[in-house]
Amino acid sequence: MVADEVHLLRDPDRGPTLEVTLTRLRRSFPELQVVALSATVGNASEVADWLDARLVASDFRPVPLRLGVYANGRILYPDLTDREVPPPGERSRGLSAP
């Protein structure tokens, strides 16, 4: 079973439901293999221990992140370079492209 967005375990509204669901599935199907996914979970080791699982972590990014501030149709970067961003209907490439 694949459980995506497991960082929601810490969400006060949705976390308890996710925790109970995972617990019931694991108890009902002891041989169930669980793949828990999250890009933002802060306590990955703790979640892995709770699931009795092996933690696999990766910092691989297919596209590098670039910090910038968007204002008035432009993105300004910390190195003071900037670029124009076409209106949504005219975009031909992603905002992450240099």
mmCIF file of C-alpha atoms in Angstrom:
data_model
loop_
_atom_site.group_PDB
_atom_site.id
_atom_site.type_symbol
_atom_site.label_atom_id
_atom_site.label_comp_id
_atom_site.label_asym_id
_atom_site.label_seq_id
_atom_site.Cartn_x
_atom_site.Cartn_y
_atom_site.Cartn_z
ATOM 1 C CA MET A 1 0.000 0.000 0.000
ATOM 2 C CA VAL A 2 1.229 3.504 -0.770
ATOM 3 C CA ALA A 3 0.449 6.222 1.761
ATOM 4 C CA ASP A 4 1.274 9.626 0.326
ATOM 5 C CA GLU A 5 1.534 12.885 2.286
ATOM 6 C CA VAL A 6 2.320 11.115 5.585
ATOM 7 C CA HIS A 7 3.427 14.448 7.059
ATOM 8 C CA LEU A 8 -0.321 14.885 7.612
ATOM 9 C CA LEU A 9 0.100 12.637 10.667
ATOM 10 C CA ARG A 10 0.930 15.870 12.515
ATOM 11 C CA ASP A 11 -2.162 17.666 11.212
ATOM 12 C CA PRO A 12 -4.642 18.095 14.089
ATOM 13 C CA ASP A 13 -7.671 17.453 11.870
ATOM 14 C CA ARG A 14 -6.495 14.768 9.441
ATOM 15 C CA GLY A 15 -3.627 13.181 11.369
ATOM 16 C CA PRO A 16 -5.678 11.008 13.730
ATOM 17 C CA THR A 17 -7.701 9.592 10.815
ATOM 18 C CA LEU A 18 -4.541 8.737 8.892
ATOM 19 C CA GLU A 19 -2.937 7.189 11.972
ATOM 20 C CA VAL A 20 -5.980 5.026 12.758
ATOM 21 C CA THR A 21 -6.311 3.965 9.109
ATOM 22 C CA LEU A 22 -2.663 2.916 8.860
ATOM 23 C CA THR A 23 -2.819 1.148 12.228
ATOM 24 C CA ARG A 24 -5.970 -0.798 11.325
ATOM 25 C CA LEU A 25 -4.621 -1.820 7.930
ATOM 26 C CA ARG A 26 -1.346 -3.016 9.436
ATOM 27 C CA ARG A 27 -3.157 -5.006 12.142
ATOM 28 C CA SER A 28 -5.679 -6.490 9.703
ATOM 29 C CA PHE A 29 -3.029 -7.404 7.138
ATOM 30 C CA PRO A 30 0.246 -8.155 8.980
ATOM 31 C CA GLU A 31 2.065 -8.947 5.730
ATOM 32 C CA LEU A 32 1.031 -5.629 4.180
ATOM 33 C CA GLN A 33 3.934 -3.679 2.747
ATOM 34 C CA VAL A 34 3.601 0.044 3.312
ATOM 35 C CA VAL A 35 5.376 2.714 1.313
ATOM 36 C CA ALA A 36 4.965 6.025 3.131
ATOM 37 C CA LEU A 37 5.789 9.117 1.082
ATOM 38 C CA SER A 38 6.347 12.719 2.074
ATOM 39 C CA ALA A 39 8.540 15.521 0.849
ATOM 40 C CA THR A 40 8.163 17.506 4.052
ATOM 41 C CA VAL A 41 7.935 15.137 7.020
ATOM 42 C CA GLY A 42 10.164 16.452 9.780
ATOM 43 C CA ASN A 43 10.292 13.292 11.871
ATOM 44 C CA ALA A 44 10.993 10.679 9.200
ATOM 45 C CA SER A 45 12.954 8.409 11.564
ATOM 46 C CA GLU A 46 10.100 8.416 14.055
ATOM 47 C CA VAL A 47 7.530 7.556 11.370
ATOM 48 C CA ALA A 48 9.784 4.770 10.056
ATOM 49 C CA ASP A 49 10.129 3.332 13.577
ATOM 50 C CA TRP A 50 6.354 3.491 14.089
ATOM 51 C CA LEU A 51 5.783 1.642 10.804
ATOM 52 C CA ASP A 52 8.601 -0.802 11.651
ATOM 53 C CA ALA A 53 10.122 0.229 8.347
ATOM 54 C CA ARG A 54 13.453 1.090 6.802
ATOM 55 C CA LEU A 55 13.891 4.793 6.136
ATOM 56 C CA VAL A 56 14.918 5.691 2.601
ATOM 57 C CA ALA A 57 15.753 9.371 2.227
ATOM 58 C CA SER A 58 16.901 11.261 -0.822
ATOM 59 C CA ASP A 59 17.673 14.873 -1.550
ATOM 60 C CA PHE A 60 17.616 14.303 -5.319
ATOM 61 C CA ARG A 61 15.816 17.012 -7.274
ATOM 62 C CA PRO A 62 15.238 16.701 -11.012
ATOM 63 C CA VAL A 63 15.053 20.495 -11.195
ATOM 64 C CA PRO A 64 17.117 22.744 -8.922
ATOM 65 C CA LEU A 65 15.248 25.030 -6.567
ATOM 66 C CA ARG A 66 15.886 28.701 -6.964
ATOM 67 C CA LEU A 67 14.773 31.278 -4.433
ATOM 68 C CA GLY A 68 13.116 34.373 -5.826
ATOM 69 C CA VAL A 69 10.431 36.964 -5.180
ATOM 70 C CA TYR A 70 7.621 37.444 -7.703
ATOM 71 C CA ALA A 71 6.191 40.935 -8.181
ATOM 72 C CA ASN A 72 4.660 42.785 -11.113
ATOM 73 C CA GLY A 73 5.285 40.033 -13.656
ATOM 74 C CA ARG A 74 8.974 39.548 -12.746
ATOM 75 C CA ILE A 75 10.983 37.258 -10.473
ATOM 76 C CA LEU A 76 13.870 38.905 -8.605
ATOM 77 C CA TYR A 77 16.636 36.579 -7.390
ATOM 78 C CA PRO A 78 19.047 37.147 -4.446
ATOM 79 C CA ASP A 79 21.956 37.685 -6.874
ATOM 80 C CA LEU A 80 19.910 40.666 -8.199
ATOM 81 C CA THR A 81 19.205 39.027 -11.552
ATOM 82 C CA ASP A 82 15.592 38.936 -12.613
ATOM 83 C CA ARG A 83 13.363 37.562 -15.314
ATOM 84 C CA GLU A 84 9.999 38.323 -16.792
ATOM 85 C CA VAL A 85 7.211 35.808 -16.255
ATOM 86 C CA PRO A 86 4.566 35.740 -18.987
ATOM 87 C CA PRO A 87 0.900 35.760 -17.964
ATOM 88 C CA PRO A 88 -0.511 32.266 -17.217
ATOM 89 C CA GLY A 89 -2.054 31.790 -20.670
ATOM 90 C CA GLU A 90 1.230 32.569 -22.407
ATOM 91 C CA ARG A 91 3.626 30.417 -20.364
ATOM 92 C CA SER A 92 5.662 28.031 -22.478
ATOM 93 C CA ARG A 93 8.066 26.834 -19.780
ATOM 94 C CA GLY A 94 8.032 26.355 -16.027
ATOM 95 C CA LEU A 95 8.971 29.019 -13.524
ATOM 96 C CA SER A 96 11.879 26.844 -12.368
ATOM 97 C CA ALA A 97 13.784 27.239 -15.641
ATOM 98 C CA PRO A 98 16.771 29.608 -15.433
#
